[in-house]
XYZ file of C-alpha atoms in Angstrom:
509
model
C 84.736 -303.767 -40.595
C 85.350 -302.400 -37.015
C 83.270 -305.113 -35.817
C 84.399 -307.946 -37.858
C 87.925 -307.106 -36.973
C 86.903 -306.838 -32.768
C 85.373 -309.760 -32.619
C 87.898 -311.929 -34.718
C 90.665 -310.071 -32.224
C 88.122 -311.528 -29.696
C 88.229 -315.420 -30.690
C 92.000 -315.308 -31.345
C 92.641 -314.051 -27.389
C 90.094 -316.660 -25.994
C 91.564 -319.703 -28.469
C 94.936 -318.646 -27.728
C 94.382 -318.764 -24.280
C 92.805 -321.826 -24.431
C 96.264 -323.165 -25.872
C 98.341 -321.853 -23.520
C 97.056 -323.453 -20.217
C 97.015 -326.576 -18.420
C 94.097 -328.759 -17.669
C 92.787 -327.544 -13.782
C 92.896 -329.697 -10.900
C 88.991 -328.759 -9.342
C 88.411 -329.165 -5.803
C 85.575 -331.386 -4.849
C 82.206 -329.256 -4.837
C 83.826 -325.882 -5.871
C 82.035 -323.497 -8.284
C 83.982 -320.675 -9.662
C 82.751 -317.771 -10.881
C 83.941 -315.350 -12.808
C 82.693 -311.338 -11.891
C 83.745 -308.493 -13.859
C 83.856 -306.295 -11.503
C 84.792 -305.999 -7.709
C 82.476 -303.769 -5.910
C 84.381 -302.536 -3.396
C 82.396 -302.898 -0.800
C 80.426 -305.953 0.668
C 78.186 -303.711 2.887
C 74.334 -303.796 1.665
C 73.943 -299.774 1.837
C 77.378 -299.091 0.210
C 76.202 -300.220 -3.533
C 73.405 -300.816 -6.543
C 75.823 -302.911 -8.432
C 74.275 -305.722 -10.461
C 77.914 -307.674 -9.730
C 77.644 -306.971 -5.723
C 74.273 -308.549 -5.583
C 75.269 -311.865 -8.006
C 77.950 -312.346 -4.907
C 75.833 -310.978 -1.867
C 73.016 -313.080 -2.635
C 74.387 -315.839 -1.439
C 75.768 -314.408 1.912
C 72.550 -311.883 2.894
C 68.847 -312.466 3.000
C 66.076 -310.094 2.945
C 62.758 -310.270 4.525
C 61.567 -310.929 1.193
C 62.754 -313.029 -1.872
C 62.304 -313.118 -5.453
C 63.787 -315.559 -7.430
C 64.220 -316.567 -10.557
C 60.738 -316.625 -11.901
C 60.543 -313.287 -10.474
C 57.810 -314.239 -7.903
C 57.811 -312.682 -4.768
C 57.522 -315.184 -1.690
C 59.437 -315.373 2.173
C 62.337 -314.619 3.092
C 63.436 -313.693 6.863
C 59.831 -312.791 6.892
C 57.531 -315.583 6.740
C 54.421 -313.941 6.797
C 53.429 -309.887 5.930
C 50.257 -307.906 6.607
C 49.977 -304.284 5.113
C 47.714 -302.057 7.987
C 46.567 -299.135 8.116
C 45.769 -297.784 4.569
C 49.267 -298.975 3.595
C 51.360 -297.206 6.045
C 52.080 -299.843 8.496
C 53.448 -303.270 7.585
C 53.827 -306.485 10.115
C 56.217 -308.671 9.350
C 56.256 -312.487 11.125
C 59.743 -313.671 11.106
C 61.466 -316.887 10.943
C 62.998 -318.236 14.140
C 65.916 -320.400 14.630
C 68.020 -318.455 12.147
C 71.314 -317.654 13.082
C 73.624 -314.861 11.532
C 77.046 -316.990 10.106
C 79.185 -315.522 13.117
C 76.180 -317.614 15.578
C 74.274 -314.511 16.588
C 70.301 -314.966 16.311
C 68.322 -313.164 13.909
C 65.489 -311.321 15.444
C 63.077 -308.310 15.064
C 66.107 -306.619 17.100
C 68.545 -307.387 13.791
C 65.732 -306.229 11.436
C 65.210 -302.773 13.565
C 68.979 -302.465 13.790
C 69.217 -303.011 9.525
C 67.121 -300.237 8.939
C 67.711 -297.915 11.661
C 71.250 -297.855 10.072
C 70.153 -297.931 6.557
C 68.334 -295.125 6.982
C 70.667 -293.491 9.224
C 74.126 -291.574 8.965
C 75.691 -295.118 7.515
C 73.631 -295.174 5.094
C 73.803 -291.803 3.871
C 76.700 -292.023 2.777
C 75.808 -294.402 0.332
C 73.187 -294.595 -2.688
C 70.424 -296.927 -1.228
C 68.941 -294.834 1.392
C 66.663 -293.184 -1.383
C 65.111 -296.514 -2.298
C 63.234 -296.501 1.116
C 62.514 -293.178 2.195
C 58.853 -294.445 2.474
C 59.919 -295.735 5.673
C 59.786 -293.580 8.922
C 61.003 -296.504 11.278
C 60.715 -299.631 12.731
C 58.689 -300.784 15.703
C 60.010 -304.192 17.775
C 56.605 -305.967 18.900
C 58.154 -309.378 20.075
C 61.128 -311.480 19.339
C 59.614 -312.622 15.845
C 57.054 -309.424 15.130
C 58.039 -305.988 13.484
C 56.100 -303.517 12.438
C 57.338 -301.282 9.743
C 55.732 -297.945 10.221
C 55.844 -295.795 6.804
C 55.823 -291.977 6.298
C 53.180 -292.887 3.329
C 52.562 -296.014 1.242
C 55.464 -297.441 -1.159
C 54.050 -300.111 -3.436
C 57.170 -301.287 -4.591
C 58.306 -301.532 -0.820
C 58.141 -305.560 -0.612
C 59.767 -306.068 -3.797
C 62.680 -303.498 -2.804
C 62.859 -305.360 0.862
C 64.418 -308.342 -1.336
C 67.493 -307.262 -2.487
C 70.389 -304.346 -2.342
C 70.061 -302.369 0.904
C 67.174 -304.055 2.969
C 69.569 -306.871 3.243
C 69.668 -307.814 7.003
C 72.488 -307.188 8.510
C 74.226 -308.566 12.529
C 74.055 -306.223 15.226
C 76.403 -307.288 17.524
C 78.666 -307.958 15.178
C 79.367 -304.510 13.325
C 79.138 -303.108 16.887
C 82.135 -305.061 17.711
C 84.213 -305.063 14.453
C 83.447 -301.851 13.165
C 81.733 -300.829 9.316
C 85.366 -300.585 7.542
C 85.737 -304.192 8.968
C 82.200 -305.364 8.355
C 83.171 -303.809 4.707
C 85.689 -306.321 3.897
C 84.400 -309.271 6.303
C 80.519 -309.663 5.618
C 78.004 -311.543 7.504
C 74.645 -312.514 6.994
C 72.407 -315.350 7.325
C 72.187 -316.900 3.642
C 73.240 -320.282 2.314
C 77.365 -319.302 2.161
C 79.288 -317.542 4.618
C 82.545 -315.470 4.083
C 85.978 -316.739 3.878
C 88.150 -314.316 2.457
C 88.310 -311.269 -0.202
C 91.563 -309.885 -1.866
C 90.770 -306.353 -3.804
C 90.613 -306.694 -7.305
C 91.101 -310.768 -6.970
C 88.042 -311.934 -5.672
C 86.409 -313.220 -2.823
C 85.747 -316.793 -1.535
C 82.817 -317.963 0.221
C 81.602 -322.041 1.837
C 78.570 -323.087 2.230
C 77.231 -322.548 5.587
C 75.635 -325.511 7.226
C 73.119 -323.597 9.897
C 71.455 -322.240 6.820
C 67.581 -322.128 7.509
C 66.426 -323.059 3.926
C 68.053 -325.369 1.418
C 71.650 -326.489 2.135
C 74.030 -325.779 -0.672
C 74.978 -328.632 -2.629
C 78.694 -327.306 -3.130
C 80.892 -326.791 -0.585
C 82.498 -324.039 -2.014
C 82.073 -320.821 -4.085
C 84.720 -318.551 -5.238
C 84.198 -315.966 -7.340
C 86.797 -314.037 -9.547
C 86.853 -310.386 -10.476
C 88.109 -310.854 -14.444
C 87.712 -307.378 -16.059
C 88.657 -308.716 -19.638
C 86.367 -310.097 -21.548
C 88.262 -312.283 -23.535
C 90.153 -313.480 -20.416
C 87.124 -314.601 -19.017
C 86.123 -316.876 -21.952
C 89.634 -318.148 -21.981
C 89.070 -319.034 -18.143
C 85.828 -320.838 -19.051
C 87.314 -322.687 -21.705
C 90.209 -323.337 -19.819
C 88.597 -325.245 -17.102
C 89.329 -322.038 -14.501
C 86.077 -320.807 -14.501
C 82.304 -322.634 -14.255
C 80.372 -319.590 -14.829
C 80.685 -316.552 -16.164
C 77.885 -313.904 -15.498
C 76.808 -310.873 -17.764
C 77.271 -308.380 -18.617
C 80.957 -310.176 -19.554
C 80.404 -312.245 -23.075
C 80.731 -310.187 -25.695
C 78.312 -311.046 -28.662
C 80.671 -312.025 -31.330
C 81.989 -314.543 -28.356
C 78.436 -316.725 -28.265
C 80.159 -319.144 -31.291
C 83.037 -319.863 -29.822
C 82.011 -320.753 -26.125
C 79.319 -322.856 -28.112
C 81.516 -324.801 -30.380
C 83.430 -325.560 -27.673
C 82.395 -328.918 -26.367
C 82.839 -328.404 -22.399
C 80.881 -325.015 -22.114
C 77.678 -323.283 -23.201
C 75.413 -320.101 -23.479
C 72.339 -319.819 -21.780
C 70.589 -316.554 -21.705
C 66.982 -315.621 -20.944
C 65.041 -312.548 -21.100
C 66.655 -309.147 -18.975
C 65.217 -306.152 -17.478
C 68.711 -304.511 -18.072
C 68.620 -301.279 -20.814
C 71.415 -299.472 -22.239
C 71.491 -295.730 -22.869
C 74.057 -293.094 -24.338
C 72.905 -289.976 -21.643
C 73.150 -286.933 -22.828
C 75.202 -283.704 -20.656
C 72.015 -281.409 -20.322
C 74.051 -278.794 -18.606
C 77.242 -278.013 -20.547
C 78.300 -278.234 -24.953
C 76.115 -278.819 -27.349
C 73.812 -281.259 -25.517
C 72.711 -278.395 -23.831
C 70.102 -277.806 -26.392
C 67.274 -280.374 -26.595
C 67.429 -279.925 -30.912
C 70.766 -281.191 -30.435
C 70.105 -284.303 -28.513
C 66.878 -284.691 -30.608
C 69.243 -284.665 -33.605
C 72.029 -287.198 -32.724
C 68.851 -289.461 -31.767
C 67.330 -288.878 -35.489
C 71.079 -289.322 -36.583
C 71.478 -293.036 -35.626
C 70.131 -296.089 -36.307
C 69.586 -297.699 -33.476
C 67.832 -300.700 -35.419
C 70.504 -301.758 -37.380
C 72.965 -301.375 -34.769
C 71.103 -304.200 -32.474
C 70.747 -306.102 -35.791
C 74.382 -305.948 -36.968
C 76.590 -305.696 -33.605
C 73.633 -307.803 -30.911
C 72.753 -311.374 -32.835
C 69.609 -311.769 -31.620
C 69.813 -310.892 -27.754
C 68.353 -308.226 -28.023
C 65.941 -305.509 -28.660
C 64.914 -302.023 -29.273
C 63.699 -299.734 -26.352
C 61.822 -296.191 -26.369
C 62.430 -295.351 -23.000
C 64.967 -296.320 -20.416
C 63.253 -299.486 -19.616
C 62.555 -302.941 -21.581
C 58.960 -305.009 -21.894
C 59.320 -306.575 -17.852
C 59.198 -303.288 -16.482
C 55.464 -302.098 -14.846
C 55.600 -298.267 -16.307
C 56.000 -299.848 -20.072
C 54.488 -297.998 -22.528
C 53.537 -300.431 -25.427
C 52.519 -297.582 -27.617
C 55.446 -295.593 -27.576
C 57.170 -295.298 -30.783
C 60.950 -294.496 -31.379
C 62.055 -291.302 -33.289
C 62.884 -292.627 -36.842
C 66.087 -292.940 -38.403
C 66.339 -289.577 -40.226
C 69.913 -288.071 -40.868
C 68.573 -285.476 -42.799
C 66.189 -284.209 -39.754
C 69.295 -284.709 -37.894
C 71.183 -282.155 -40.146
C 68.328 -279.657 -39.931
C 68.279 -279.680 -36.272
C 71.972 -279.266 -35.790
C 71.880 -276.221 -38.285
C 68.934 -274.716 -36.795
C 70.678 -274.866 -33.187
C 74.044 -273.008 -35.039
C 76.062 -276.269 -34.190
C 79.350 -276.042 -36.632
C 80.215 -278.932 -39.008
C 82.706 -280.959 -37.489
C 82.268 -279.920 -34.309
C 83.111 -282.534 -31.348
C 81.121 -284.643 -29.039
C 82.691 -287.181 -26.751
C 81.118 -290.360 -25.540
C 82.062 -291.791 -22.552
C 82.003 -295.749 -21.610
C 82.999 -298.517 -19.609
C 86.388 -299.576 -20.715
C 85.223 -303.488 -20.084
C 82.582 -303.820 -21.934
C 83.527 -305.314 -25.342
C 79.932 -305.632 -26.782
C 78.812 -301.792 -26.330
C 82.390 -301.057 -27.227
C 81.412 -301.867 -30.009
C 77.844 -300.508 -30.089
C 79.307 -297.017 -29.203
C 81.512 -297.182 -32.214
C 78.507 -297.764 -34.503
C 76.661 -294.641 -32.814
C 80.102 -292.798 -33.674
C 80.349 -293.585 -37.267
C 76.347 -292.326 -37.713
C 77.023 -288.991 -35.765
C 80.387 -288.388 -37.795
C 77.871 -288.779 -41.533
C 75.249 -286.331 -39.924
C 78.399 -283.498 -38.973
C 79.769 -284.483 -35.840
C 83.319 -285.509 -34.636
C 82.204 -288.339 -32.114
C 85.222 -289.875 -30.083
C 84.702 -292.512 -27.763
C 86.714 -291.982 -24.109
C 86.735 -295.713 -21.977
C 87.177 -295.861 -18.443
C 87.671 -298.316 -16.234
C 84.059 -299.256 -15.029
C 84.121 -297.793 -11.320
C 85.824 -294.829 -12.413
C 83.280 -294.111 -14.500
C 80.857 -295.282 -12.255
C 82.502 -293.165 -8.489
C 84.377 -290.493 -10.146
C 82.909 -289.367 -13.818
C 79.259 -289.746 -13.934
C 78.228 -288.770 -10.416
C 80.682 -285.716 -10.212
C 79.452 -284.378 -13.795
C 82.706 -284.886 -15.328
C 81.366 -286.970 -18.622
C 81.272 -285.355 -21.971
C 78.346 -285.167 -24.178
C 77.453 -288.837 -24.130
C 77.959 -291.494 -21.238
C 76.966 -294.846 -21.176
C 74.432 -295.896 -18.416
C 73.284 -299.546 -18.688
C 70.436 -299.895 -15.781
C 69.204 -303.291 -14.243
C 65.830 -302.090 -12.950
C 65.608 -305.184 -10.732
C 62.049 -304.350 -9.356
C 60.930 -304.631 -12.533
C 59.175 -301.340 -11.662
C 60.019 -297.885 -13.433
C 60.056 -296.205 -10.515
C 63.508 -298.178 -9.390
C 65.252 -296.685 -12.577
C 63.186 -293.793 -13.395
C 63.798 -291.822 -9.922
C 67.631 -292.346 -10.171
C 67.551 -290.802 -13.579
C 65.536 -288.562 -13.387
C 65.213 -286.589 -9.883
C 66.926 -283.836 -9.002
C 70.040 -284.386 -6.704
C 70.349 -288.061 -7.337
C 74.023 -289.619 -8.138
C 73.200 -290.588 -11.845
C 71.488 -287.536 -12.700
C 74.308 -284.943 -12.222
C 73.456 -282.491 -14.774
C 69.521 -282.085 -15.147
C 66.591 -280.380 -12.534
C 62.870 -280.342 -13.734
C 60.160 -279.494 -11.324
C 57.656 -280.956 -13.373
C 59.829 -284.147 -13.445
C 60.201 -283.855 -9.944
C 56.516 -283.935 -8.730
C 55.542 -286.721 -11.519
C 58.499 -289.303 -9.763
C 57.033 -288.008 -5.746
C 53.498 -288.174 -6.890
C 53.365 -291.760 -7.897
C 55.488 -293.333 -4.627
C 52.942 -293.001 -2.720
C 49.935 -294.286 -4.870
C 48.633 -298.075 -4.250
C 46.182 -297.348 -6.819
C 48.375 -299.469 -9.560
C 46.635 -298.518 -12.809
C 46.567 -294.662 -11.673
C 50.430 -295.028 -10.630
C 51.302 -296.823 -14.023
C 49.703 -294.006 -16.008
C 52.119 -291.590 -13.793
C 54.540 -293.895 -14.586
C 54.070 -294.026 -18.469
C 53.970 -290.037 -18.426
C 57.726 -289.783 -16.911
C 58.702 -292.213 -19.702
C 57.374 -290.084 -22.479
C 57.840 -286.952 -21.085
C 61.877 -287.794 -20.623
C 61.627 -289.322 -24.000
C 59.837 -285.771 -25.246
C 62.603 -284.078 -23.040
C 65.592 -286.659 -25.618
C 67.374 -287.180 -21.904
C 69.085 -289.824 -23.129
C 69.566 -291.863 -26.733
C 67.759 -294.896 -25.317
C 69.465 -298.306 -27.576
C 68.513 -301.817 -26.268
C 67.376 -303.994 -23.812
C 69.715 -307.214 -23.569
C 69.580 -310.450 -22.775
C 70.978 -312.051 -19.446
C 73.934 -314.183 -21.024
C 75.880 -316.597 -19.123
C 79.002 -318.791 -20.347
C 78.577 -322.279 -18.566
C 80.809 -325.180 -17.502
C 79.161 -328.397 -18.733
C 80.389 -329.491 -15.029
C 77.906 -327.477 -13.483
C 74.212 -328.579 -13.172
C 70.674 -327.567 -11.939
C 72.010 -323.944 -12.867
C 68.729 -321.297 -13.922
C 69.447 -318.555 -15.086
C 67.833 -315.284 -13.622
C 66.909 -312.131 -15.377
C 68.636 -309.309 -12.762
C 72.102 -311.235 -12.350
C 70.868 -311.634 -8.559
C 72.092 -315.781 -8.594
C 71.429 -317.681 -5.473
C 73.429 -320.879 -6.081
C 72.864 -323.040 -3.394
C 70.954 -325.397 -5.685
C 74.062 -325.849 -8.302
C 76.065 -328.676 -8.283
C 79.386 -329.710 -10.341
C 80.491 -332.977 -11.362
């Protein structure tokens, strides 16, 4: 009934605001996007947000790419050669490619990027653990760099594409300073920067020096719309050409499709959702007790009832695209009676409470979270649900330890590797594991880094999923499909599985 009633609140906001607003005048060769979430930031080592890299995308490359059928190929790089038993890559790199403020790109830029990414800058934020493999960077000419590696990382190429290895101007964050370069990115991709307004959104044009494929719009603005149902009234509205996940809520699909300017596409994700558990303080404490609230739901019918379809079920934090997948895996059951027994046998009181934690925004596991509630409330426990707004949750509650028993962590493991999710949940010290430290953990995650051997390494990485699954470290739920709401103005759109949309090959009628 919960759900019914959500989604039907749902439709009513998106068809009311539908009514209420004027047919749009478009610019010629706009596309407007709406975000649900402004990062904050615009610098590549600031961030790991999914909704940072569906913007920065379009103004940064890397020396790699990987696009929408997930295959690796050039980027800034046009050619790579891996020396010296893995520990020394040289990369050939494009010439004639110009930063968007006119500086060149050169191995100079791409020994500047990482000195700093691996440097006081970015220590201060979360990337710098993606490529400790590196030790630094040597300039052989203009157009050669050698990357010179502490040991070998073979998920280093894939990483180089995306998220902190973006390359980044010299000159110009010498002159304008990183709180400018913050607010006022540059980068050599297919749009350049016009403006950002906090919390509004930020506007970008298509940059004509681009070395690859010119952008067939002129224009692309996106807009940070925290409300889901806002955003579908946006799209329907005529305001809004795209809308990106994770924004449409499930119950939405009909409606977007029944109307007759707009669409769903989706395609198969690498992005998992999780309830975490607190392994340091409460109840959670005790591994019967997270065991138990696992046996307590059913996760099954909760993807059935509340997920249509675009979905499905996951063992460990990770989904089918992922290398570490462990086919043979098998869920704990649905058992509220083991669930009870547990509980008792770890002297946990009838009644007593357990708060889960979420992102205020997101309508769909609003929902999902709800569900979970109602099952731990029949096996004995007073489950409340606290939202927050997303980069509270995200800055202030999770990485600080503040969350209560349960806390949603929805993971886009865009490497399609394990070790890109399984390290930042796992290890000790790192931002989204605040509460847990296992040496055993510990030396499985640093032992398989440095292995190139990739059947040995996905063994290592299989053990870390079972083990934390052995461990009940989190109340693993689904892995979801990429969904986005589409204009029927906008064409030669694809879909990608990571959110990471390079748009230069859109167009809009």
């Amino acid at each position: 009934m919960i759900k019914q009633g959500m989604r039907t609140a749902f439709m009513a906001l998106a068809l009311a605001g539908g009514m209420m607003v004027a047919a749009p005048a478009y610019a010629e060769g706009t596309l407007t996007v709406s975000s649900p979430q402004d990062p904050g930031s615009w610098d590549p080592v600031d961030t790991f947000l999914v909704n940072w890299s569906s913007v920065a995308t379009n103004i940064y490359d890397g020396l790699t790419y990987r696009g929408p059928d997930t295959k690796l190929v050039p980027g800034l790089a046009t050619s790579w050669e891996v020396l010296d038993d893995g520990t020394r890559i040289r990369f050939k790199l494009r010439e004639g490619v110009t930063f968007h403020d006119g500086e060149p790109f050169n191995a100079d830029a791409v020994k500047f990027t990482f000195d700093r990414l691996m440097g006081e800058e970015g220590g201060k934020g979360p990337q710098r653990s993606n490529y400790t493999a590196i030790d630094h960077i040597e300039v052989i000419d203009d157009y050669t760099a050698d990357m010179h590696l502490k040991q070998p990382d073979p998920v280093l190429l894939t990483k180089l594409a995306g998220y902190g290895a973006m390359i980044v101007p010299p000159k110009y964050i010498a002159e304008k300073g990183e709180d400018y370069f913050n607010s006022h990115p540059v980068g050599t991709g297919p749009f350049k920067f016009v403006s950002y307004e906090p919390k509004v959104g930020i506007k970008l044009e298509a940059y004509d020096g681009f070395w690859g494929d010119k952008a067939k719009i002129s224009n692309l603005e996106y807009r940070f719309i925290t409300e889901p149902s806002t955003a579908v009234a946006e799209l329907q509205a005529g305001r809004v050409d795209l809308v990106i996940p994770p924004t449409i809520p499930i119950g939405m699909i009909p409606t977007i499709e029944e109307d007759p300017n707009s669409k769903v596409v989706s395609t198969a994700s690498p992005t998992v959702y999780a309830l975490r558990f607190n392994t340091t303080n409460g109840i959670t404490k005790d591994e019967r007790v997270r065991k138990a609230m696992i046996y307590g739901v059913d996760r099954k019918a909760i993807i059935d009832a509340v997920l249509g379809g675009q979905a499905s079920q996951i063992v460990s934090f990770q989904g089918e695209l992922s290398f570490g997948y462990d086919p043979d895996m098998k869920p704990l059951p649905y058992d509220p009676n083991k669930a009870k027994e547990l509980l008792a046998e770890a002297g946990v009181a009838p009644g007593t409470k357990v708060q889960i934690d979420i992102r205020g925004n997101n309508a769909t596991f609003n929902e999902v979270a709800q569900a979970v509630a109602s099952y731990l409330q029949i096996v004995g426990l007073n489950a409340t649900i606290k939202p927050y707004e997303t980069n509270v949750l995200l800055n202030d509650i999770i990485p600080q330890g503040k969350t209560g028993e349960m806390f949603q962590q929805s993971w886009g493991g865009w490497t399609l590797d394990f070790d890109n999710t399984a390290y930042f949940m796992y290890h000790t010290g790192e931002k989204w594991n605040p509460y847990d430290s296992d040496p055993k953990m510990d030396a499985l995650l640093e032992s398989q880094r440095a292995i190139t051997d990739q059947t040995k390494r996905e063994g290592i990485l299989r053990e870390i999923a079972n083990y934390a699954a052995d461990r009940a470290l989190e109340m693993p739920l689904y892995n979801e499909n990429a969904i986005f709401g589409l204009s029927n103005r906008v064409k030669n759109f694809t879909p990608v599985p990571d959110s990471r949309l390079r748009l230069n090959e859109v167009s809009v009628d």
